[in-house]
Coordinates of C-alpha atoms and ligand atoms in Angstrom, one line a residue:
M1 CA 76.3 138.7 110.0
F2 CA 78.7 137.9 107.4
T3 CA 77.2 134.5 106.0
F4 CA 73.6 136.8 106.1
T5 CA 74.9 138.9 103.6
Y6 CA 76.8 137.0 101.7
L7 CA 74.1 134.3 100.8
L8 CA 72.1 137.3 100.4
S9 CA 74.1 138.9 97.4
Q10 CA 74.7 135.0 96.1
H11 CA 70.7 134.6 95.9
I12 CA 70.9 138.3 94.2
L13 CA 72.5 137.8 91.5
L14 CA 70.5 134.5 91.3
V15 CA 68.2 135.3 90.6
E16 CA 69.0 138.4 88.2
G17 CA 72.1 139.6 88.8
E18 CA 73.2 143.8 89.8
L19 CA 69.9 144.7 88.0
L20 CA 67.6 143.7 90.7
T21 CA 69.4 144.0 93.6
Q22 CA 69.7 148.5 92.3
M23 CA 65.6 148.2 91.5
L24 CA 64.7 146.3 94.6
K25 CA 66.8 148.9 96.9
K26 CA 65.3 151.6 94.7
H27 CA 61.7 150.4 95.4
F28 CA 62.3 149.2 98.8
A29 CA 64.2 151.4 100.5
A30 CA 61.8 154.5 100.9
S31 CA 59.3 152.3 102.6
G32 CA 61.2 151.1 105.1
L33 CA 60.4 147.5 104.1
L34 CA 64.0 147.0 103.0
S35 CA 65.2 144.8 105.8
L36 CA 61.7 142.6 105.3
C37 CA 62.4 142.0 101.7
F38 CA 65.9 141.0 102.3
L39 CA 65.1 139.0 105.6
A40 CA 63.0 136.5 103.2
V41 CA 65.3 136.8 100.3
S42 CA 67.7 135.7 102.7
A43 CA 65.5 132.6 104.1
A44 CA 64.8 131.7 100.8
A45 CA 68.9 131.4 100.6
I46 CA 69.2 129.5 103.4
A47 CA 67.4 126.9 102.2
Q48 CA 68.4 126.6 98.6
S49 CA 71.9 126.8 99.7
S50 CA 71.4 124.2 102.6
Q51 CA 69.9 121.7 100.0
L52 CA 73.3 121.3 98.3
A53 CA 75.2 119.0 99.7
A54 CA 73.1 118.8 102.8
T55 CA 75.2 115.5 104.0
P56 CA 78.9 115.0 102.5
P57 CA 78.1 114.0 98.8
M58 CA 78.8 110.7 98.2
G59 CA 80.1 108.7 94.5
W60 CA 82.9 107.8 92.6
N61 CA 85.9 109.3 90.8
S62 CA 88.1 108.2 88.4
W63 CA 91.4 109.6 89.9
N64 CA 92.5 106.9 92.2
H65 CA 92.3 104.0 89.9
F66 CA 92.1 105.1 86.0
A67 CA 93.9 108.4 86.6
E68 CA 94.7 110.1 83.5
K69 CA 93.5 106.9 81.2
V70 CA 90.0 107.3 82.6
T71 CA 87.8 107.7 79.7
D72 CA 84.0 107.9 78.9
A73 CA 83.3 104.1 78.4
D74 CA 85.0 103.3 82.4
V75 CA 82.6 106.8 83.7
R76 CA 79.4 104.8 81.7
A77 CA 81.1 100.8 83.3
A78 CA 81.2 103.0 87.2
A79 CA 77.8 104.2 86.5
D80 CA 76.2 100.8 86.0
A81 CA 78.3 99.3 88.7
L82 CA 76.8 101.9 91.1
V83 CA 73.9 100.7 90.3
S84 CA 73.8 96.8 89.6
S85 CA 76.1 96.9 92.7
G86 CA 73.8 98.4 94.6
M87 CA 76.4 101.2 95.7
R88 CA 73.4 103.8 94.4
D89 CA 70.8 102.9 96.7
A90 CA 73.3 102.7 99.4
G91 CA 74.0 106.8 98.5
Y92 CA 76.7 106.6 96.2
I93 CA 75.2 109.5 93.6
Y94 CA 77.8 111.5 92.2
V95 CA 79.5 109.8 89.3
N96 CA 83.1 112.2 88.8
I97 CA 85.2 112.7 86.1
D98 CA 88.3 114.0 87.5
D99 CA 91.2 115.3 84.9
T100 CA 92.3 114.6 81.3
W101 CA 88.7 114.9 79.9
Q102 CA 89.5 118.3 78.7
G103 CA 90.2 119.2 74.9
K104 CA 90.5 122.6 72.8
R105 CA 88.6 125.4 73.2
D106 CA 87.4 126.3 69.5
A107 CA 87.4 129.6 68.1
N108 CA 85.2 131.4 70.6
G109 CA 87.0 129.8 73.6
V110 CA 84.1 127.2 74.2
I111 CA 85.9 124.5 75.9
H112 CA 85.1 120.8 74.4
P113 CA 86.0 117.3 75.6
N114 CA 89.0 115.5 74.1
E115 CA 89.0 112.2 72.2
K116 CA 88.7 109.7 74.8
F117 CA 84.8 111.7 76.1
P118 CA 83.4 112.1 72.3
D119 CA 80.6 113.5 73.7
M120 CA 79.9 114.7 77.1
K121 CA 76.2 115.6 76.8
A122 CA 75.4 112.3 75.6
L123 CA 77.2 111.1 78.9
A124 CA 75.3 113.2 81.2
D125 CA 72.2 112.1 79.6
Y126 CA 73.0 108.2 80.1
V127 CA 74.6 109.2 83.9
H128 CA 71.5 110.6 84.5
S129 CA 68.6 108.1 83.2
K130 CA 70.4 105.9 85.8
G131 CA 69.4 108.6 88.9
L132 CA 73.1 109.7 89.2
K133 CA 74.9 112.4 88.9
L134 CA 77.7 113.6 86.8
G135 CA 80.4 115.5 88.1
I136 CA 84.0 117.5 86.5
Y137 CA 87.1 118.6 87.4
S138 CA 89.2 121.9 86.1
S139 CA 91.2 124.7 87.9
P140 CA 91.2 128.5 87.8
G141 CA 94.7 128.3 86.0
P142 CA 95.3 128.2 82.8
Q143 CA 96.4 124.5 83.0
T144 CA 95.2 121.8 85.3
C145 CA 97.4 119.9 87.4
A146 CA 98.1 116.8 84.5
R147 CA 98.8 120.0 82.0
Y148 CA 94.8 119.8 80.7
E149 CA 93.5 123.1 79.4
G150 CA 91.8 125.3 82.8
S151 CA 89.5 127.5 83.4
Y152 CA 91.5 130.8 83.8
G153 CA 90.1 133.7 82.1
H154 CA 87.0 132.1 80.9
E155 CA 85.4 131.1 83.9
E156 CA 81.7 132.2 83.2
Q157 CA 82.1 130.7 79.6
D158 CA 83.0 126.7 81.5
A159 CA 80.2 127.3 84.5
K160 CA 77.7 127.8 81.0
T161 CA 79.3 124.9 79.0
Y162 CA 79.2 122.7 82.2
A163 CA 75.2 124.0 82.8
E164 CA 74.4 123.2 79.5
W165 CA 76.0 119.7 79.5
G166 CA 73.9 118.8 82.4
I167 CA 76.8 118.7 84.8
D168 CA 76.1 118.6 88.8
Y169 CA 79.3 118.5 90.8
L170 CA 82.7 120.3 90.0
K171 CA 86.2 120.3 91.0
Y172 CA 88.3 123.1 91.0
D173 CA 91.7 122.1 91.4
L174 CA 94.3 125.4 92.1
C175 CA 97.1 123.8 89.8
S176 CA 98.6 126.1 87.6
F177 CA 97.0 129.1 89.3
I178 CA 99.7 128.9 92.0
Q179 CA 102.0 130.4 88.8
I180 CA 99.8 133.2 88.6
M181 CA 99.6 133.8 91.9
K182 CA 103.6 134.0 91.9
Q183 CA 103.3 136.3 88.6
E184 CA 101.0 138.9 90.3
A185 CA 101.9 138.7 94.2
G186 CA 105.9 137.8 93.9
D187 CA 105.1 135.1 96.5
E188 CA 102.3 132.2 96.7
H189 CA 102.5 132.0 100.0
S190 CA 102.0 135.7 101.1
E191 CA 98.6 137.5 102.3
K192 CA 97.9 139.0 98.4
A193 CA 98.6 135.9 96.9
F194 CA 95.9 134.2 99.8
E195 CA 93.2 136.9 98.2
I196 CA 94.2 136.8 94.4
Q197 CA 93.4 133.0 95.1
K198 CA 90.2 133.4 97.2
A199 CA 89.1 135.4 94.2
A200 CA 89.8 133.2 91.7
Y201 CA 87.4 130.5 93.5
E202 CA 84.9 132.8 94.5
K203 CA 84.6 134.1 90.2
M204 CA 84.0 130.6 89.5
H205 CA 81.2 130.0 92.2
K206 CA 79.4 133.0 91.1
A207 CA 79.8 131.8 87.5
L208 CA 78.1 128.4 88.7
L209 CA 75.3 131.1 90.6
A210 CA 74.8 132.7 87.0
T211 CA 73.7 129.8 85.1
G212 CA 70.9 128.8 87.7
R213 CA 71.8 124.7 87.9
P214 CA 72.2 123.7 91.1
I215 CA 76.0 122.9 91.1
V216 CA 78.1 121.0 94.3
F217 CA 81.5 122.9 93.9
S218 CA 84.5 121.5 95.4
L219 CA 87.3 123.3 96.2
C220 CA 90.8 121.9 95.9
Q221 CA 93.7 123.5 96.7
Y222 CA 95.1 121.0 99.2
G223 CA 94.3 122.7 102.3
W224 CA 96.6 126.0 101.8
N225 CA 95.8 129.2 104.0
D226 CA 93.8 126.9 106.5
V227 CA 91.0 126.7 104.3
W228 CA 88.5 125.4 105.9
K229 CA 88.2 128.9 107.7
W230 CA 87.0 130.7 104.2
G231 CA 86.0 127.7 102.1
P232 CA 81.8 128.5 102.7
E233 CA 82.9 132.2 102.0
V234 CA 83.9 131.6 98.5
G235 CA 80.7 129.1 98.2
G236 CA 82.8 126.3 98.6
N237 CA 80.4 122.9 99.6
L238 CA 83.2 121.1 100.4
W239 CA 87.0 121.3 100.5
R240 CA 90.0 119.7 100.2
T241 CA 92.0 119.5 103.7
T242 CA 95.5 117.9 102.3
G243 CA 97.7 116.7 99.5
D244 CA 97.0 113.7 97.8
I245 CA 96.2 110.4 99.3
S246 CA 97.5 106.3 98.2
D247 CA 96.6 103.4 98.3
H248 CA 99.2 102.9 101.5
Y249 CA 98.2 102.9 104.9
S250 CA 100.6 105.3 105.7
R251 CA 99.7 107.9 104.4
M252 CA 96.5 107.5 104.2
E253 CA 96.8 107.1 108.3
E254 CA 99.0 111.0 108.2
I255 CA 95.5 112.2 106.2
G256 CA 92.9 110.3 107.8
F257 CA 94.2 111.6 111.7
S258 CA 95.6 114.8 111.0
Q259 CA 92.0 115.9 111.0
A260 CA 91.6 116.2 114.6
G261 CA 90.5 120.1 115.7
L262 CA 88.5 120.6 112.2
S263 CA 85.4 119.6 113.4
K264 CA 84.0 122.4 114.2
Y265 CA 84.5 124.0 110.1
A266 CA 82.3 121.2 108.7
A267 CA 78.8 122.0 108.9
P268 CA 75.8 120.7 105.9
G269 CA 76.3 122.4 102.9
H270 CA 80.3 122.7 104.0
W271 CA 82.5 119.5 104.4
N272 CA 86.0 119.3 105.7
D273 CA 87.2 116.7 102.7
P274 CA 90.2 114.6 103.4
D275 CA 90.3 112.9 99.8
M276 CA 88.4 110.1 98.2
L277 CA 88.8 107.1 99.0
E278 CA 91.0 104.3 98.2
V279 CA 89.0 101.2 99.3
G280 CA 89.4 98.0 96.9
N281 CA 92.5 99.9 95.3
G282 CA 94.3 96.9 96.4
G283 CA 97.3 98.7 98.4
M284 CA 96.2 98.1 102.4
T285 CA 94.0 94.9 103.8
N286 CA 90.9 95.0 104.1
D287 CA 91.1 96.1 108.4
E288 CA 93.3 99.4 106.8
Y289 CA 90.1 99.7 104.4
R290 CA 87.6 99.3 107.4
Q291 CA 90.4 101.9 109.5
H292 CA 89.9 104.3 106.3
M293 CA 85.7 103.9 106.3
T294 CA 85.9 103.9 109.9
L295 CA 87.6 107.5 110.3
W296 CA 85.8 109.2 107.3
V297 CA 82.4 108.1 108.5
I298 CA 83.1 109.6 112.1
L299 CA 84.8 112.7 109.7
A300 CA 81.5 113.9 108.0
A301 CA 84.4 113.1 105.2
P302 CA 82.5 113.3 101.3
L303 CA 82.5 109.6 100.5
L304 CA 84.3 109.3 96.9
A305 CA 84.7 105.8 96.1
G306 CA 87.7 105.8 93.8
N307 CA 87.9 102.3 92.7
D308 CA 87.8 100.1 90.0
L309 CA 84.1 99.3 90.6
S310 CA 83.2 97.0 87.7
K311 CA 85.5 94.6 89.6
M312 CA 84.8 94.8 93.0
S313 CA 85.6 91.6 96.0
P314 CA 82.5 91.2 97.9
E315 CA 84.6 92.6 101.0
T316 CA 85.8 95.4 99.6
L317 CA 81.7 95.9 98.4
A318 CA 81.1 95.3 102.1
I319 CA 83.1 97.9 102.8
L320 CA 81.9 100.7 101.1
T321 CA 77.9 99.7 101.7
N322 CA 77.3 98.9 105.3
K323 CA 74.4 100.7 105.7
E324 CA 74.6 101.6 109.5
V325 CA 78.4 103.0 108.6
I326 CA 77.5 105.3 106.2
A327 CA 74.3 105.9 108.3
V328 CA 77.1 107.9 110.6
D329 CA 78.2 110.1 108.1
Q330 CA 75.2 110.8 106.2
D331 CA 73.5 111.6 109.8
K332 CA 71.5 114.8 109.0
L333 CA 72.9 116.7 112.0
G334 CA 75.8 117.4 110.1
K335 CA 78.5 117.2 112.4
Q336 CA 82.0 116.3 112.1
G337 CA 83.4 113.9 114.3
D338 CA 86.7 114.4 116.5
R339 CA 89.4 112.4 118.8
V340 CA 88.6 112.3 122.7
W341 CA 91.2 110.2 123.8
A342 CA 94.5 108.8 122.7
E343 CA 97.3 106.9 123.9
G344 CA 100.2 106.1 121.4
P345 CA 98.4 104.2 118.4
K346 CA 95.6 104.0 120.3
E347 CA 92.9 106.4 119.9
I348 CA 89.3 106.9 120.2
W349 CA 86.6 109.9 118.0
A350 CA 83.5 110.4 118.4
K351 CA 81.0 111.9 116.8
P352 CA 77.5 113.3 117.7
L353 CA 74.7 112.1 115.6
S354 CA 70.9 112.9 115.5
G355 CA 68.6 112.4 118.2
G356 CA 71.8 112.4 121.1
E357 CA 73.2 109.6 120.0
K358 CA 77.0 109.2 119.2
A359 CA 79.2 107.2 117.0
V360 CA 82.3 106.3 118.7
A361 CA 85.2 104.6 116.9
L362 CA 88.2 102.9 118.4
F363 CA 91.6 102.8 116.3
N364 CA 94.2 100.5 116.6
R365 CA 97.4 102.7 114.2
A366 CA 99.8 99.5 115.9
P367 CA 101.5 97.5 113.9
D368 CA 100.1 94.2 116.5
P369 CA 96.5 93.4 117.6
K370 CA 95.8 96.0 121.0
S371 CA 93.7 95.7 123.3
I372 CA 91.2 99.8 123.9
T373 CA 88.4 100.4 126.4
L374 CA 86.3 102.9 126.3
K375 CA 84.9 104.5 129.3
L376 CA 81.2 105.5 128.4
S377 CA 81.9 108.4 130.5
D378 CA 84.1 109.9 128.3
V379 CA 81.6 109.9 125.7
G380 CA 78.9 111.7 127.7
F381 CA 77.3 108.1 128.4
G382 CA 75.7 106.3 131.7
A383 CA 76.8 102.7 132.6
N384 CA 72.9 101.5 131.0
A385 CA 73.9 103.1 127.8
K386 CA 73.2 100.8 124.6
L387 CA 75.9 100.3 122.1
R388 CA 76.1 98.6 118.3
D389 CA 78.8 97.3 117.2
L390 CA 78.0 98.8 113.1
W391 CA 80.5 96.5 111.5
T392 CA 79.4 93.2 113.0
G393 CA 75.8 94.7 113.4
K394 CA 75.2 93.3 116.4
S395 CA 74.9 94.9 120.3
V396 CA 77.7 94.8 122.6
T397 CA 77.1 94.7 125.9
A398 CA 79.6 97.4 128.6
T399 CA 80.9 96.4 131.7
N400 CA 80.9 98.4 134.9
G401 CA 80.4 101.2 132.4
S402 CA 83.2 100.5 130.1
Y403 CA 83.6 98.4 127.1
T404 CA 87.0 96.6 126.2
V405 CA 87.5 95.4 122.4
Q406 CA 90.8 93.6 121.1
I407 CA 91.3 95.2 117.7
P408 CA 93.7 93.4 114.8
K409 CA 96.7 95.3 114.2
H410 CA 95.7 98.8 111.8
G411 CA 91.7 97.6 112.4
A412 CA 88.9 99.9 113.7
V413 CA 85.2 99.3 115.5
L414 CA 82.7 101.4 115.0
L415 CA 79.9 101.6 117.8
R416 CA 76.3 103.3 117.4
I417 CA 75.7 104.5 121.6
S418 CA 72.2 105.5 122.1
K419 CA 71.0 106.3 126.2
Ligands
GLA1 C1 95.9 117.1 91.7 C2 94.5 116.8 92.9 C3 93.9 115.4 92.9 C4 93.8 114.7 91.5 C5 94.9 115.2 90.0 C6 94.5 115.5 88.6 O1 96.7 116.4 92.7 O2 94.8 116.8 94.6 O3 93.2 114.8 93.9 O4 92.4 115.4 91.1 O5 95.5 116.7 90.6 O6 95.7 115.8 88.4

């Protein structure tokens, strides 16, 4: 019921603002048609909202590799590489500029990019000409995490500017807004601070809607206040569930496996985001990157590559573009997977897929090879189920209702199972 009312009010706002709501009320209240009309509007709103991020967003983000050094040229090169490598055709559509693009505001308060990004509209046109979409980054606070200009007090103005440039995705990072929460509530962890935080995200969501341009809204507040419970309420299409990832196995593992239990909060249009991919950045082995990718697709996580796409090894490209692996992440049922079995460093996770199939991942978190046995009955299948190993692209067979496989240190096996 809450979702119904919420979507409804958002749609009305998108169409004409408060005035239209009042007019509709006056016109239809007497005739008793108000609820019928609202139902129709609501259906349209639901259809529209589920189109945006109907499956977990895929693309590239500048932060993990380029960090504060990212330039217009790097972003264009990433767009070029998405096309030439085949990544765009594998589904990687968003080209997201993270922190450090911001320059100063002019006398009218309008934000301008800094010298690293001479013409944001031209960059958006370039990215769009490649069949890709452009993402940008800001903060509800006065400053971003890298201390560049944030959107505090300029939310509507910034949303309008982004829409004018042709932006398709906004990552909105809490950063210095924590200080505002502290100032206004005394303690940034209090209930009052939580309400102030929610209002800040909702404010930007409304500003984005008011532009009339579909812009994916990505919440980044590191999972504070169980964001998965209220992310959809403030318009989030995705929300970071943790602090920052880094290109180390221990950090990827800590973040990825901590997602157990969150599956019920993901749905089309609304995704848990355990942070961007590190695949290809050089700090992990290919087995570790395969485990990273396997875990992310089982989690129905956004797949935002974070490497230098202009310099990719064939192994990196193979990990990022395995079509059958990506299809697990992008399955239209939109269900996140969860842990179904664990014994020390050995874990089995399962993700329901459309058509009654399931993706099942076997993980070895140990620093040495391990043999893992999957009992088909543990994931809801009988002894005659069909198994396909998605990393090797080969069918495999279970014996007496079980499948046993040897997995290298920090490796993973990903199966698609059907009746
Ligand atoms: C925070 C975010 C990162 C990145 C940086 C940029 O740390 O969590 O993903 O956006 O800010 O400053």
